[in-house]
XYZ file of C-alpha atoms in Angstrom:
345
model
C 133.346 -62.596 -63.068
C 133.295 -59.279 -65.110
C 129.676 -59.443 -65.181
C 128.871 -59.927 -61.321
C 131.318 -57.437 -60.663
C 129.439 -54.613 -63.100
C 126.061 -55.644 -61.500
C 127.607 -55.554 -57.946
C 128.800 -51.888 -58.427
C 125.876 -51.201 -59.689
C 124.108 -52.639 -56.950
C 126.420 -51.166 -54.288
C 125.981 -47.359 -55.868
C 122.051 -48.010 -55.464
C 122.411 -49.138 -52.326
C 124.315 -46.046 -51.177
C 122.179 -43.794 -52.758
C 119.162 -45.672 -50.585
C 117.622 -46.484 -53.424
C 114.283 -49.410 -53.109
C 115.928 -53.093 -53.702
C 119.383 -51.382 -54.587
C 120.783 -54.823 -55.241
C 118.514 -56.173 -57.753
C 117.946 -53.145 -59.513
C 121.420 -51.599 -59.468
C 122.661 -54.556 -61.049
C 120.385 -54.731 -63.639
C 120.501 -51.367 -64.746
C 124.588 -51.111 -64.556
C 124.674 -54.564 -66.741
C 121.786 -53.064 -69.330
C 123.883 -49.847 -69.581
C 126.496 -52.619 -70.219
C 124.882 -54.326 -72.784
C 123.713 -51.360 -74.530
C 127.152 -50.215 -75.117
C 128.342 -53.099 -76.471
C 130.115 -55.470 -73.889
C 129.117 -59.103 -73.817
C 127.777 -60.299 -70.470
C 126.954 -63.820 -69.320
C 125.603 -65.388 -66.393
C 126.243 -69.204 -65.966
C 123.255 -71.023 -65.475
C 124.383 -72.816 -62.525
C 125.253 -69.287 -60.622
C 121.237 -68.768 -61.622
C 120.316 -71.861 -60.357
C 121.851 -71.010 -56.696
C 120.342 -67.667 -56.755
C 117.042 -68.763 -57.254
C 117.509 -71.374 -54.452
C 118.906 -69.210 -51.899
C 116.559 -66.342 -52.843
C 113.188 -69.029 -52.658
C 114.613 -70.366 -48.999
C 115.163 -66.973 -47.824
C 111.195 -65.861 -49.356
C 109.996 -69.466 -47.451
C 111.717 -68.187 -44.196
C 109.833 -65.224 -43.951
C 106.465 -67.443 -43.811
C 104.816 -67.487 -40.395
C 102.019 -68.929 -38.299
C 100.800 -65.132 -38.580
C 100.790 -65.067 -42.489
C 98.961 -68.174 -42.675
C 96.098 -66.916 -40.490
C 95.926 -64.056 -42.578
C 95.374 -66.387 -46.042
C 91.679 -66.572 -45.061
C 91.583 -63.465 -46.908
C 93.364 -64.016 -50.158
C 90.579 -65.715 -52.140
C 88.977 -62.800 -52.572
C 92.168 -61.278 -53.386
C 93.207 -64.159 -56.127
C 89.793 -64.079 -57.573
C 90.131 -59.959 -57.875
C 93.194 -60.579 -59.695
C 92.244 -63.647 -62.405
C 89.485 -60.597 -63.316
C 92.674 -58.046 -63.425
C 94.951 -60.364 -65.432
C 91.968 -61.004 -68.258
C 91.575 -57.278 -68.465
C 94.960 -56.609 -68.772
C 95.747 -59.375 -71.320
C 92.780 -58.273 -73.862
C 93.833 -54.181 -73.354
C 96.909 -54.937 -74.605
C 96.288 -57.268 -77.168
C 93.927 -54.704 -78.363
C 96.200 -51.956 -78.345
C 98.475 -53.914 -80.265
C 96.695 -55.403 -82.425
C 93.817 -52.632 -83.315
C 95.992 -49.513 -83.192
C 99.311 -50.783 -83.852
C 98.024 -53.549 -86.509
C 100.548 -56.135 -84.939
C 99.642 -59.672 -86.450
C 97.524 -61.504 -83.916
C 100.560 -64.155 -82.505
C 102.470 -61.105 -82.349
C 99.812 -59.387 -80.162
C 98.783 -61.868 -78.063
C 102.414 -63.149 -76.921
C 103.240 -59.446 -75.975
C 100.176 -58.831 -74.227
C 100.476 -61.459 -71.392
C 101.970 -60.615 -68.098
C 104.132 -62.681 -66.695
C 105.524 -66.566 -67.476
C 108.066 -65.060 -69.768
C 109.895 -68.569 -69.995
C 106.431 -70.036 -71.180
C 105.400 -66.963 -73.312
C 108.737 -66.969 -75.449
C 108.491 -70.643 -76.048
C 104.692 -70.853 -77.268
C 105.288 -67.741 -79.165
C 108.001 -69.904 -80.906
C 105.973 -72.634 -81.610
C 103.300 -69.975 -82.992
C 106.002 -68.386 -85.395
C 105.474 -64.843 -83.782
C 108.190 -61.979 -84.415
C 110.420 -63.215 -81.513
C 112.247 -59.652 -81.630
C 108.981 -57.786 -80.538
C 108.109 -60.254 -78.321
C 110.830 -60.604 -76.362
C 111.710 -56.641 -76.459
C 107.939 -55.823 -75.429
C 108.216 -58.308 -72.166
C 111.887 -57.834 -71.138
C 110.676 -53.489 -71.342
C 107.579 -54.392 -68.902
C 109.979 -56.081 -66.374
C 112.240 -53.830 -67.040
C 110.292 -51.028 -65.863
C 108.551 -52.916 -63.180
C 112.213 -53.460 -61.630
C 113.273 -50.005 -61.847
C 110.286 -48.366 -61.259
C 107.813 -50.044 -58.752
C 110.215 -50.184 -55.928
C 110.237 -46.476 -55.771
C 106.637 -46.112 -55.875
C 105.738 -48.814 -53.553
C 108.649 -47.011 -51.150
C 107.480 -43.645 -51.795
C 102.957 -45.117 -50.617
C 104.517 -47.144 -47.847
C 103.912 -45.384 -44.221
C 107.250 -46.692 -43.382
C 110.043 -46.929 -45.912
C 111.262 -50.507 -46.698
C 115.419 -51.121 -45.858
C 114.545 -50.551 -42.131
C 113.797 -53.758 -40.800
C 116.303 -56.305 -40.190
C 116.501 -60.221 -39.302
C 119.031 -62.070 -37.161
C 121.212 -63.982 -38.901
C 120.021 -67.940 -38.461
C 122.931 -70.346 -36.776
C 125.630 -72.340 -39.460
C 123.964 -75.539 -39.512
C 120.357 -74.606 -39.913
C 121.457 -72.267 -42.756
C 123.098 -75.221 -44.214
C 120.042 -77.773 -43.480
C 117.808 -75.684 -45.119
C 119.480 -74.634 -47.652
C 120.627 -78.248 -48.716
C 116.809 -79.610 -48.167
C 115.514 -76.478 -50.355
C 117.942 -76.867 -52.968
C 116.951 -80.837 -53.360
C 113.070 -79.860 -53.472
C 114.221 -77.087 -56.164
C 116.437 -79.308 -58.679
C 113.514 -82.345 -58.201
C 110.783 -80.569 -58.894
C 112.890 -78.629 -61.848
C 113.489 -82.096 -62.989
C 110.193 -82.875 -63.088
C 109.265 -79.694 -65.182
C 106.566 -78.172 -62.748
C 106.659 -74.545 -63.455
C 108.756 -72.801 -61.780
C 109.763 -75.616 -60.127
C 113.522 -73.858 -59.140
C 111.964 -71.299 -57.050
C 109.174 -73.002 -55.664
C 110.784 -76.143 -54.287
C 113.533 -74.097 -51.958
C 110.262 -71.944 -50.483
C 107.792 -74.437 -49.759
C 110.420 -76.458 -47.804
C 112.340 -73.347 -46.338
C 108.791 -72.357 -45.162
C 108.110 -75.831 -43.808
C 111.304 -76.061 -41.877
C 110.504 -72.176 -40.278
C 107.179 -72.487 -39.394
C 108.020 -76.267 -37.966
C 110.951 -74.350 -35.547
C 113.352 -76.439 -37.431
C 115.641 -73.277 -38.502
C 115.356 -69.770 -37.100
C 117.311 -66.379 -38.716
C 117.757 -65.334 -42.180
C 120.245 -66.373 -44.250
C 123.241 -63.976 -44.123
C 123.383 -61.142 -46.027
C 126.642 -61.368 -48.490
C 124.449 -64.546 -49.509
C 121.198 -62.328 -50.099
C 123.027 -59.632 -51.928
C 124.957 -62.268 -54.300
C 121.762 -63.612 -55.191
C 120.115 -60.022 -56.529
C 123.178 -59.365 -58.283
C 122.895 -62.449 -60.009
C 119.408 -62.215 -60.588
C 119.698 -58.581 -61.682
C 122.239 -59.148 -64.449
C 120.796 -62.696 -65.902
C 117.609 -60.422 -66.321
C 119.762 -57.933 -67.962
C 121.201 -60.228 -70.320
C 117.413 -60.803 -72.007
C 118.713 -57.383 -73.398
C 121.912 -58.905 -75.372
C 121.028 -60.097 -78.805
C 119.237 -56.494 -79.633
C 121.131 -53.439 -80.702
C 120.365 -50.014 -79.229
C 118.218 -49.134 -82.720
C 115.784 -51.969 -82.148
C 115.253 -51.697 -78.281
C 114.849 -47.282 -79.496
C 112.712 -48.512 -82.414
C 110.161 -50.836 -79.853
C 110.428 -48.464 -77.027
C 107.421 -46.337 -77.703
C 105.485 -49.765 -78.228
C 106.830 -51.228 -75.154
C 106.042 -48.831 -72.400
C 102.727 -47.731 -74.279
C 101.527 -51.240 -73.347
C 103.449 -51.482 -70.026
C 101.807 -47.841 -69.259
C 98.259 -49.921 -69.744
C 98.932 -52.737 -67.982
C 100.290 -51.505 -64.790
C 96.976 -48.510 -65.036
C 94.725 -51.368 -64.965
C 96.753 -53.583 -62.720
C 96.994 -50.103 -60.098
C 92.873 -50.407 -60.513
C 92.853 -53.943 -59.987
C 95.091 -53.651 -56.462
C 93.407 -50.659 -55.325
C 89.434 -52.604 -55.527
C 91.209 -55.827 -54.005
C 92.802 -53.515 -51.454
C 89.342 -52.100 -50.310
C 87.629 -55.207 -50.832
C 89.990 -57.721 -48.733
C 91.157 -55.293 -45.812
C 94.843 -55.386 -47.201
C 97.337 -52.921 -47.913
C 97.665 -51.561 -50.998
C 101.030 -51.427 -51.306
C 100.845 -55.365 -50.650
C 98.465 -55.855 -53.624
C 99.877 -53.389 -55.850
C 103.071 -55.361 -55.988
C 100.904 -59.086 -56.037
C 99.030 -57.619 -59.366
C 102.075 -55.881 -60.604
C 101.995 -57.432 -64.512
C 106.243 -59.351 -63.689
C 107.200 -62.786 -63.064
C 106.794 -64.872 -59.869
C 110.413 -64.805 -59.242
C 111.166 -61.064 -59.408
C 107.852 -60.050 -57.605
C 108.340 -61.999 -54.863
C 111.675 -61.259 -54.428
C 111.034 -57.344 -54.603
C 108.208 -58.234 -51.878
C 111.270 -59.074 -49.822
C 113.257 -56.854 -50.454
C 110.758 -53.761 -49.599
C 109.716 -55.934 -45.996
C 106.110 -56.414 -47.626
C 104.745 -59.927 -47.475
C 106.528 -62.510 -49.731
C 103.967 -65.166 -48.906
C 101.361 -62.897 -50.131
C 102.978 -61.834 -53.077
C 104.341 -65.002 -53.887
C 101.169 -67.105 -53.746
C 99.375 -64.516 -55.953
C 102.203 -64.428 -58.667
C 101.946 -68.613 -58.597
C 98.446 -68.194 -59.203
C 98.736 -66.068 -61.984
C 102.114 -68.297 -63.458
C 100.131 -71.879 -63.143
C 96.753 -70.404 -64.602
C 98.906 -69.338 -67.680
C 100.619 -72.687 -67.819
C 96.457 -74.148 -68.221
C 95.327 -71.447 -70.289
C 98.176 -70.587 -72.888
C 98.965 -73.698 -74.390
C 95.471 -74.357 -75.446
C 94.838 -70.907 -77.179
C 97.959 -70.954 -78.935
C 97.176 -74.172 -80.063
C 93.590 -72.981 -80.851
C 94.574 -69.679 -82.889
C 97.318 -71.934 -84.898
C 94.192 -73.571 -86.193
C 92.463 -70.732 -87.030
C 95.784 -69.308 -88.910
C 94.999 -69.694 -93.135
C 97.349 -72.516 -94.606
C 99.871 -71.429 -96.793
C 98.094 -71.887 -100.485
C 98.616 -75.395 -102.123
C 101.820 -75.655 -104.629
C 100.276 -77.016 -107.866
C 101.274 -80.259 -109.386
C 102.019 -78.330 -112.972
C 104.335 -75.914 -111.386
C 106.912 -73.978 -112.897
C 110.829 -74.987 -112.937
């Protein structure tokens, strides 16, 4: 209870100061600041469960008839941003590798954007320095929460907080929650990537565009979920002490600085190219996770559908593509030399 309560003052200062997605930042900052002094912090992973369900059916309710007209459009868009994420993955692994003579696991692992769940498991299997690893990702998202909503605010015409949703009778809430949270904990079941998030807003947006429920979700239920969110991703931070996260800083936001110059390039030519705003595509090809993208795409009143289904595409081509090269650089990794049978004792 400690911890939601730190990330839901945090939140609620954020939120009176007007800053971008006060909820989800504020509490992730407050429980960082937290962490970094020394206080333990846990989320249960059943509260995280719920917050991911209630956050995907409220993302699944914001899908209309309107937003899948406008799909025609995002194939030019997804294939814009398959070139942005191969750019981004080999600047970084370059930078890391050639100039700061990481070893190549250790490079690669850092490099990629997004799929942290995935990344920190292969880069297990691979033996990679788990320290830098994790420390280089959790700094990108880290940034990407504090930061992006402020920018993205500061380029939109009109600035996101302002628009508002009635709130959806009882028993629809309930229907669709209860249907979204049974897609979620299959499909999690199942182990389809991402599976949590993904089940609650496919069939949240089933049940909205089918005029089966109506409304959002109410808002103590919304602002729950952030805080949750916000200090689970906090809690990446635990296990390192304030002289290792100072130590990889430089590292860290040297390759977060690349990949979010080349992922502002990336948005701004799919922008032009596809007719769409480039505030919307800025936050699709922002280098984070499906969850916390999508979620700030709410948040701000941009297009969750959009930004959802561009994240996905970016999470599931990683699930194809990573396993294979990590198993294909493991390969290429010299064995350990052979003990010999007239050894020592």
């Amino acid at each position: 209870m400690f911890t939601l309560a730190l990330g839901a003052a945090g939140g609620a200062l954020f939120a009176v100061i007007h800053f971008p997605a006060p909820w989800l930042a504020g509490s992730m900052i407050a429980a960082i600041l937290a962490v970094l002094a020394g206080l333990k912090l846990s989320v249960p992973t059943y509260l995280r469960t719920a917050a991911f369900i209630v956050l995907g059916v409220q993302i699944g309710s914001s899908v209309t008839m309107e937003t899948l007209m406008g799909a025609v459009r995002w194939p030019l868009s997804l294939a814009m941003l398959a070139a942005t994420v191969t750019v981004v993955t080999v600047a970084c692994y370059l930078f890391y590798s050639r100039v700061r003579g990481w070893p190549t696991v250790d490079a690669l692992f850092s490099s990629l954007p997004g799929a942290l769940g995935l990344v920190v498991a292969l880069a297990d299997d691979a033996k990679a320095d788990m320290r830098r690893v994790i420390i280089a990702q959790s700094i990108r998202l880290f940034f990407l929460v504090a930061a992006l909503p402020i920018v993205i605010n500061s380029l939109s015409a009109s600035p996101a907080g302002t628009a508002a949703t009635p709130t959806g009778v009882w028993w629809e809430i309930a229907l669709v929650l209860a249907a979204g949270a049974g897609a979620a904990l299959l499909l999690e079941r199942l182990k389809v990537p991402a599976g949590l998030f993904i089940g609650a807003i496919f069939v949240s947006a089933a049940f909205y565009v089918g005029g089966i429920a109506h409304g959002a979700l109410p808002q103590p239920f919304l602002i729950l979920a952030n805080v949750i969110l916000g200090t689970a991703l906090a809690s990446r931070f635990q296990d390192f002490t304030l002289g290792e996260l100072m130590h990889a800083l430089g590292d860290g936001v040297a390759g977060f600085a690349i990949a979010l110059a080349l992922s502002v390039i990336g948005a701004a030519l799919a922008s032009w190219l596809a007719g769409l705003p480039f505030t919307l595509t800025l936050l699709a090809f922002a280098p984070g996770g499906l969850d916390v993208m999508t979620i700030i795409a709410l948040a701000l009143h941009l297009d969750p559908a959009y930004v959802g289904a561009h994240q996905l595409a970016r999470y599931l081509a990683m699930c194809v593509v990573i396993p294979p090269l990590t198993a294909w650089l493991m390969r290429r990794r010299p064995l350990p030399p052979e003990k010999s049978d007239s050894s020592e004792f």
